mmCIF file of C-alpha atoms in Angstrom:
data_model
loop_
_atom_site.group_PDB
_atom_site.id
_atom_site.type_symbol
_atom_site.label_atom_id
_atom_site.label_comp_id
_atom_site.label_asym_id
_atom_site.label_seq_id
_atom_site.Cartn_x
_atom_site.Cartn_y
_atom_site.Cartn_z
ATOM 1 C CA MET A 97 46.123 107.304 121.026
ATOM 2 C CA TYR A 98 49.407 108.923 120.089
ATOM 3 C CA THR A 99 50.726 112.169 121.572
ATOM 4 C CA ILE A 100 52.105 114.585 119.000
ATOM 5 C CA GLN A 101 55.724 115.626 119.546
ATOM 6 C CA LYS A 102 56.407 117.472 116.316
ATOM 7 C CA ARG A 103 54.703 118.254 113.055
ATOM 8 C CA VAL A 104 56.980 117.389 110.124
ATOM 9 C CA ASN A 105 54.564 118.243 107.323
ATOM 10 C CA ASN A 106 50.865 117.834 106.530
ATOM 11 C CA ASN A 107 51.201 114.056 106.207
ATOM 12 C CA VAL A 108 54.007 113.176 108.642
ATOM 13 C CA VAL A 109 54.326 113.727 112.394
ATOM 14 C CA MET A 110 56.558 112.540 115.189
ATOM 15 C CA ALA A 111 54.642 111.187 118.159
ATOM 16 C CA THR A 112 54.948 109.066 121.284
ATOM 17 C CA ARG A 113 52.958 106.279 122.845
ATOM 18 C CA ALA A 114 53.901 104.228 125.904
ATOM 19 C CA GLN A 115 57.324 105.969 126.028
ATOM 20 C CA GLN A 116 58.180 104.878 122.474
ATOM 21 C CA GLN A 117 58.835 107.427 119.730
ATOM 22 C CA TYR A 118 57.249 106.935 116.304
ATOM 23 C CA VAL A 119 57.151 108.543 112.897
ATOM 24 C CA LEU A 120 53.532 108.439 111.704
ATOM 25 C CA VAL A 121 52.292 108.816 108.154
ATOM 26 C CA GLY A 122 48.723 109.567 107.135
ATOM 27 C CA LYS A 123 46.826 111.906 104.888
ATOM 28 C CA GLY A 124 46.453 115.288 106.596
ATOM 29 C CA ILE A 125 47.540 114.089 110.060
ATOM 30 C CA GLY A 126 50.003 116.987 110.377
ATOM 31 C CA PHE A 127 47.560 119.710 109.386
ATOM 32 C CA LYS A 128 47.052 122.233 112.202
ATOM 33 C CA VAL A 129 48.409 119.980 114.958
ATOM 34 C CA TYR A 130 50.624 121.025 117.839
ATOM 35 C CA PRO A 131 52.854 119.320 120.420
ATOM 36 C CA LYS A 132 50.878 117.399 123.056
ATOM 37 C CA ASP A 133 47.814 117.095 120.790
ATOM 38 C CA LEU A 134 46.341 113.584 120.694
ATOM 39 C CA LEU A 135 46.065 111.592 117.472
ATOM 40 C CA SER A 136 43.848 108.539 117.002
ATOM 41 C CA GLU A 137 45.125 105.349 115.366
ATOM 42 C CA GLU A 138 42.350 105.468 112.763
ATOM 43 C CA ARG A 139 43.957 108.472 111.057
ATOM 44 C CA VAL A 140 47.372 106.805 110.730
ATOM 45 C CA SER A 141 48.159 104.729 107.635
ATOM 46 C CA GLU A 142 51.814 103.816 108.390
ATOM 47 C CA VAL A 143 53.713 103.586 111.673
ATOM 48 C CA PHE A 144 57.521 103.567 111.886
ATOM 49 C CA VAL A 145 59.567 103.208 115.048
ATOM 50 C CA SER A 146 61.955 106.132 115.396
ATOM 51 C CA SER A 147 65.450 105.686 116.810
ATOM 52 C CA GLU A 148 68.507 107.810 117.513
ATOM 53 C CA ASN A 149 69.979 107.216 114.051
ATOM 54 C CA PHE A 150 66.716 107.469 112.124
ATOM 55 C CA ASN A 151 67.322 109.681 109.087
ATOM 56 C CA LEU A 152 64.145 111.733 109.340
ATOM 57 C CA LYS A 153 65.132 114.291 106.686
ATOM 58 C CA THR A 154 65.724 111.649 103.996
ATOM 59 C CA PHE A 155 62.652 109.695 105.088
ATOM 60 C CA VAL A 156 60.371 112.721 104.775
ATOM 61 C CA ALA A 157 61.858 113.659 101.387
ATOM 62 C CA LEU A 158 61.121 110.140 100.128
ATOM 63 C CA ILE A 159 57.613 110.100 101.600
ATOM 64 C CA ASP A 160 56.864 113.359 99.778
ATOM 65 C CA GLU A 161 57.792 111.739 96.434
ATOM 66 C CA MET A 162 56.268 108.282 96.939
ATOM 67 C CA SER A 163 52.713 107.027 97.026
ATOM 68 C CA THR A 164 51.101 105.452 100.070
ATOM 69 C CA LYS A 165 51.081 102.125 98.210
ATOM 70 C CA GLU A 166 54.828 102.333 97.607
ATOM 71 C CA VAL A 167 55.502 103.046 101.286
ATOM 72 C CA GLY A 168 53.214 100.148 102.192
ATOM 73 C CA ALA A 169 55.111 97.852 99.814
ATOM 74 C CA ALA A 170 58.451 98.743 101.446
ATOM 75 C CA ARG A 171 56.982 98.080 104.871
ATOM 76 C CA LYS A 172 55.573 94.723 103.697
ATOM 77 C CA ILE A 173 58.989 93.724 102.292
ATOM 78 C CA ILE A 174 60.608 94.375 105.688
ATOM 79 C CA GLN A 175 57.906 92.400 107.495
ATOM 80 C CA GLU A 176 58.418 89.436 105.168
ATOM 81 C CA GLY A 177 62.186 89.757 105.577
ATOM 82 C CA GLU A 178 61.833 89.507 109.342
ATOM 83 C CA LYS A 179 59.786 86.331 108.902
ATOM 84 C CA PHE A 180 62.452 84.759 106.674
ATOM 85 C CA LEU A 181 65.241 85.694 109.099
ATOM 86 C CA ASN A 182 63.138 84.945 112.182
ATOM 87 C CA LYS A 183 64.187 88.142 113.945
ATOM 88 C CA SER A 184 63.356 91.817 114.232
ATOM 89 C CA LEU A 185 65.478 94.140 112.114
ATOM 90 C CA ASN A 186 66.746 97.642 112.764
ATOM 91 C CA PRO A 187 63.818 100.003 112.034
ATOM 92 C CA ASN A 188 66.232 102.315 110.178
ATOM 93 C CA LEU A 189 66.135 99.809 107.289
ATOM 94 C CA ILE A 190 63.002 101.534 106.010
ATOM 95 C CA VAL A 191 64.984 104.576 104.798
ATOM 96 C CA PRO A 192 67.480 102.868 102.425
ATOM 97 C CA LEU A 193 64.797 100.395 101.341
ATOM 98 C CA LEU A 194 62.391 103.202 100.414
ATOM 99 C CA ASP A 195 65.205 104.954 98.577
ATOM 100 C CA HIS A 196 66.035 101.768 96.671
ATOM 101 C CA LEU A 197 62.398 101.098 95.789
ATOM 102 C CA HIS A 198 61.922 104.691 94.641
ATOM 103 C CA TYR A 199 64.812 104.502 92.168
ATOM 104 C CA ALA A 200 64.047 100.900 91.145
ATOM 105 C CA ILE A 201 60.609 102.119 90.016
ATOM 106 C CA LYS A 202 62.189 105.034 88.149
ATOM 107 C CA ARG A 203 64.588 102.646 86.385
ATOM 108 C CA PHE A 204 61.675 100.357 85.512
ATOM 109 C CA GLU A 205 59.667 103.242 84.044
ATOM 110 C CA SER A 206 62.626 104.375 81.910
ATOM 111 C CA ARG A 207 63.501 100.754 81.016
ATOM 112 C CA GLN A 208 66.987 101.096 82.493
ATOM 113 C CA PHE A 209 67.690 97.618 83.808
ATOM 114 C CA THR A 210 70.964 96.568 85.381
ATOM 115 C CA ALA A 211 72.486 93.442 86.923
ATOM 116 C CA SER A 212 75.073 93.104 89.665
ATOM 117 C CA PRO A 213 78.491 91.857 88.505
ATOM 118 C CA ILE A 214 78.524 89.645 91.606
ATOM 119 C CA ASP A 215 74.947 88.390 91.160
ATOM 120 C CA TRP A 216 75.976 84.708 91.279
ATOM 121 C CA GLU A 217 78.114 85.149 94.413
ATOM 122 C CA ILE A 218 75.354 86.956 96.299
ATOM 123 C CA ARG A 219 72.772 84.304 95.427
ATOM 124 C CA ASN A 220 75.097 81.545 96.624
ATOM 125 C CA MET A 221 76.502 83.249 99.710
ATOM 126 C CA TYR A 222 73.219 84.670 100.966
ATOM 127 C CA PRO A 223 70.430 82.238 99.984
ATOM 128 C CA ILE A 224 67.944 83.403 102.629
ATOM 129 C CA GLU A 225 68.437 87.070 101.818
ATOM 130 C CA THR A 226 68.105 86.225 98.107
ATOM 131 C CA GLN A 227 64.746 84.603 98.870
ATOM 132 C CA ILE A 228 63.739 87.859 100.577
ATOM 133 C CA GLY A 229 64.811 89.725 97.435
ATOM 134 C CA MET A 230 62.621 87.484 95.271
ATOM 135 C CA LYS A 231 59.752 87.964 97.728
ATOM 136 C CA ALA A 232 60.253 91.724 97.372
ATOM 137 C CA ILE A 233 59.815 91.410 93.603
ATOM 138 C CA ALA A 234 56.563 89.485 94.176
ATOM 139 C CA ILE A 235 55.266 92.038 96.713
ATOM 140 C CA ILE A 236 55.987 94.939 94.343
ATOM 141 C CA GLU A 237 54.122 93.149 91.549
ATOM 142 C CA GLU A 238 51.186 92.361 93.837
ATOM 143 C CA MET A 239 50.871 95.809 95.444
ATOM 144 C CA LEU A 240 52.088 98.129 92.686
ATOM 145 C CA GLY A 241 51.419 96.154 89.502
ATOM 146 C CA LEU A 242 55.066 96.384 88.392
ATOM 147 C CA ARG A 243 57.098 93.291 87.513
ATOM 148 C CA LEU A 244 60.702 94.258 88.165
ATOM 149 C CA PRO A 245 63.377 92.022 86.586
ATOM 150 C CA ASP A 246 64.648 89.160 88.744
ATOM 151 C CA SER A 247 68.105 90.768 88.709
ATOM 152 C CA GLU A 248 66.692 93.490 90.983
ATOM 153 C CA SER A 249 66.158 90.883 93.725
ATOM 154 C CA VAL A 250 69.905 90.785 94.415
ATOM 155 C CA PHE A 251 69.955 94.501 95.200
ATOM 156 C CA PHE A 252 67.051 94.090 97.627
ATOM 157 C CA ALA A 253 68.859 91.108 99.175
ATOM 158 C CA LEU A 254 71.925 93.239 99.870
ATOM 159 C CA HIS A 255 69.902 95.531 102.144
ATOM 160 C CA PHE A 256 68.964 92.554 104.312
ATOM 161 C CA VAL A 257 72.555 91.288 104.428
ATOM 162 C CA ASN A 258 73.817 94.738 105.299
ATOM 163 C CA ILE A 259 71.336 95.542 108.094
ATOM 164 C CA GLN A 260 72.442 92.469 110.067
ATOM 165 C CA PHE A 261 75.893 93.976 110.585
ATOM 166 C CA ASP A 262 76.236 97.182 112.604
ATOM 167 C CA ASP A 263 77.622 100.237 110.810
ATOM 168 C CA GLU A 264 77.922 98.364 107.515
ATOM 169 C CA THR A 265 77.106 99.947 104.173
ATOM 170 C CA ILE A 266 76.011 98.373 100.907
ATOM 171 C CA SER A 267 79.485 99.071 99.494
ATOM 172 C CA ASP A 268 80.996 97.155 102.461
ATOM 173 C CA THR A 269 78.751 94.201 101.673
ATOM 174 C CA VAL A 270 79.683 94.249 97.988
ATOM 175 C CA ALA A 271 83.396 94.522 98.883
ATOM 176 C CA PHE A 272 83.091 91.580 101.258
ATOM 177 C CA THR A 273 81.302 89.467 98.633
ATOM 178 C CA GLU A 274 84.133 90.072 96.162
ATOM 179 C CA PHE A 275 86.628 89.364 98.952
ATOM 180 C CA MET A 276 84.882 86.073 99.754
ATOM 181 C CA HIS A 277 84.856 85.065 96.091
ATOM 182 C CA GLU A 278 88.655 85.272 96.004
ATOM 183 C CA ILE A 279 88.946 83.159 99.162
ATOM 184 C CA ASN A 280 86.636 80.533 97.637
ATOM 185 C CA GLN A 281 88.846 80.367 94.556
ATOM 186 C CA ILE A 282 91.940 79.787 96.683
ATOM 187 C CA ILE A 283 90.253 76.897 98.550
ATOM 188 C CA LYS A 284 88.886 75.308 95.369
ATOM 189 C CA TYR A 285 92.271 75.484 93.659
ATOM 190 C CA GLN A 286 94.144 74.143 96.696
ATOM 191 C CA PHE A 287 91.904 71.097 97.157
ATOM 192 C CA GLN A 288 90.701 70.710 93.555
ATOM 193 C CA LYS A 289 87.082 70.381 94.620
ATOM 194 C CA GLU A 290 83.879 72.372 94.570
ATOM 195 C CA LEU A 291 82.465 73.678 97.830
ATOM 196 C CA ASP A 292 78.906 72.935 98.884
ATOM 197 C CA GLU A 293 77.855 76.562 99.206
ATOM 198 C CA SER A 294 74.359 75.590 100.330
ATOM 199 C CA SER A 295 75.619 73.727 103.413
ATOM 200 C CA SER A 296 75.363 75.017 106.975
ATOM 201 C CA THR A 297 79.125 74.454 107.311
ATOM 202 C CA TYR A 298 79.793 76.864 104.455
ATOM 203 C CA GLN A 299 77.374 79.408 105.891
ATOM 204 C CA ARG A 300 79.212 79.273 109.241
ATOM 205 C CA PHE A 301 82.481 79.810 107.373
ATOM 206 C CA ILE A 302 81.055 82.892 105.620
ATOM 207 C CA THR A 303 79.842 84.258 108.964
ATOM 208 C CA HIS A 304 83.274 83.766 110.532
ATOM 209 C CA VAL A 305 85.060 85.510 107.648
ATOM 210 C CA ARG A 306 82.454 88.286 107.644
ATOM 211 C CA TYR A 307 83.089 89.075 111.305
ATOM 212 C CA PHE A 308 86.829 88.907 110.635
ATOM 213 C CA PHE A 309 86.319 91.439 107.828
ATOM 214 C CA VAL A 310 84.282 93.702 110.149
ATOM 215 C CA ARG A 311 86.872 93.457 112.945
ATOM 216 C CA GLN A 312 89.650 94.480 110.579
ATOM 217 C CA LYS A 313 87.597 97.383 109.218
ATOM 218 C CA ASN A 314 87.042 98.576 112.782
ATOM 219 C CA GLY A 315 90.690 98.077 113.769
ATOM 220 C CA GLU A 316 89.897 95.373 116.320
ATOM 221 C CA ASP A 317 92.400 92.620 117.169
ATOM 222 C CA PHE A 318 91.323 89.029 117.793
ATOM 223 C CA LYS A 319 94.037 87.602 120.059
ATOM 224 C CA LEU A 320 93.316 84.858 122.586
ATOM 225 C CA GLY A 321 96.864 83.607 123.087
ATOM 226 C CA ASN A 322 96.338 80.246 121.385
ATOM 227 C CA GLU A 323 99.780 80.055 119.774
ATOM 228 C CA GLU A 324 100.615 76.638 121.217
ATOM 229 C CA LEU A 325 97.283 75.222 120.054
ATOM 230 C CA TYR A 326 97.769 76.835 116.634
ATOM 231 C CA HIS A 327 101.077 75.023 116.079
ATOM 232 C CA ALA A 328 99.530 71.699 117.112
ATOM 233 C CA ILE A 329 96.560 72.187 114.757
ATOM 234 C CA LYS A 330 98.858 73.397 111.976
ATOM 235 C CA LYS A 331 100.889 70.188 112.260
ATOM 236 C CA ARG A 332 97.795 67.975 112.352
ATOM 237 C CA PHE A 333 96.043 69.632 109.407
ATOM 238 C CA HIS A 334 98.960 70.346 107.093
ATOM 239 C CA ASP A 335 97.034 70.809 103.830
ATOM 240 C CA GLU A 336 94.497 73.093 105.464
ATOM 241 C CA SER A 337 97.366 75.096 106.971
ATOM 242 C CA VAL A 338 99.002 75.530 103.547
ATOM 243 C CA CYS A 339 95.666 76.769 102.198
ATOM 244 C CA VAL A 340 95.235 79.206 105.089
ATOM 245 C CA ASN A 341 98.724 80.619 104.482
ATOM 246 C CA LYS A 342 97.655 81.435 100.902
ATOM 247 C CA ILE A 343 94.387 82.963 102.110
ATOM 248 C CA VAL A 344 96.192 85.024 104.741
ATOM 249 C CA ALA A 345 98.728 86.271 102.176
ATOM 250 C CA PHE A 346 95.793 87.490 100.053
ATOM 251 C CA ILE A 347 93.962 89.011 103.051
ATOM 252 C CA ASP A 348 97.014 90.789 104.459
ATOM 253 C CA LYS A 349 97.877 92.292 101.081
ATOM 254 C CA ARG A 350 94.300 93.354 100.369
ATOM 255 C CA LEU A 351 93.607 94.855 103.792
ATOM 256 C CA GLY A 352 97.109 95.966 104.716
ATOM 257 C CA ILE A 353 97.167 93.973 107.955
ATOM 258 C CA THR A 354 98.990 91.114 109.668
ATOM 259 C CA THR A 355 96.546 88.317 110.465
ATOM 260 C CA SER A 356 96.889 86.990 114.007
ATOM 261 C CA VAL A 357 97.690 83.404 114.959
ATOM 262 C CA ASP A 358 94.217 83.053 116.474
ATOM 263 C CA GLU A 359 92.541 84.054 113.205
ATOM 264 C CA LYS A 360 94.685 81.498 111.353
ATOM 265 C CA LEU A 361 93.744 78.811 113.859
ATOM 266 C CA TYR A 362 90.016 79.278 113.322
ATOM 267 C CA LEU A 363 90.419 79.478 109.553
ATOM 268 C CA ILE A 364 92.211 76.109 109.558
ATOM 269 C CA LEU A 365 89.402 74.519 111.579
ATOM 270 C CA HIS A 366 86.687 75.979 109.343
ATOM 271 C CA ILE A 367 88.424 74.845 106.164
ATOM 272 C CA ASN A 368 88.903 71.357 107.597
ATOM 273 C CA ARG A 369 85.124 71.152 108.105
ATOM 274 C CA LEU A 370 84.515 72.489 104.611
ATOM 275 C CA ILE A 371 86.536 69.828 102.820
ATOM 276 C CA THR A 372 85.645 66.766 104.916
#
């Protein structure tokens, strides 16, 4: 049993159970209910964990416009995403995902299809999240009878990339993907070779640069005092060091920063692994 905290509307209530707060959805569950009333599980069709940052106003507005099947499809997409990533995701993901699904359906109905200009980069940089995006397309077809274009999978994928980084937005993720594309081009040109973007080594490199990008956005310095080690590594891996200097020149100009010696050190080591 759930204990009612607040009636939101006739079909949505906030409730608690075992000291956890939930947003519950079900036909008529908010009709003539009051705080401290009990609500049985049988009357609830969808259960969402509520948190401090849960955007209840937007969530309720979306619920009012979407069918129960559409809400169920969004929930199923998140569940499948958690299986692919092998971890629980922030419950707040449901709000932007519902919003995306809502407008994806509207675009489908009006035959307004679009593709991301960085479609190829996203598919290569985030293969697992892209698989989740393709799974989302399959779930929508199965549950709603709509076959969205495959290009839509990239936009679903971005939500799952984004939610894994605190305080990141979709625009941050897109900006980083473009940023990473430029870095890839510098490495390929410097060493005249293609990178194996499906390798675990490349994925670790992306993760390192992503956290670097996040640190810079948040104004955080990464300084461990490894200057002596940096000069030794720089001497040992000369070509990688030349490449890193070009990357750092691009980064510093783009972000308006001065990259630390420690960041350069780790970039040299990552690039050495990439090309060997």
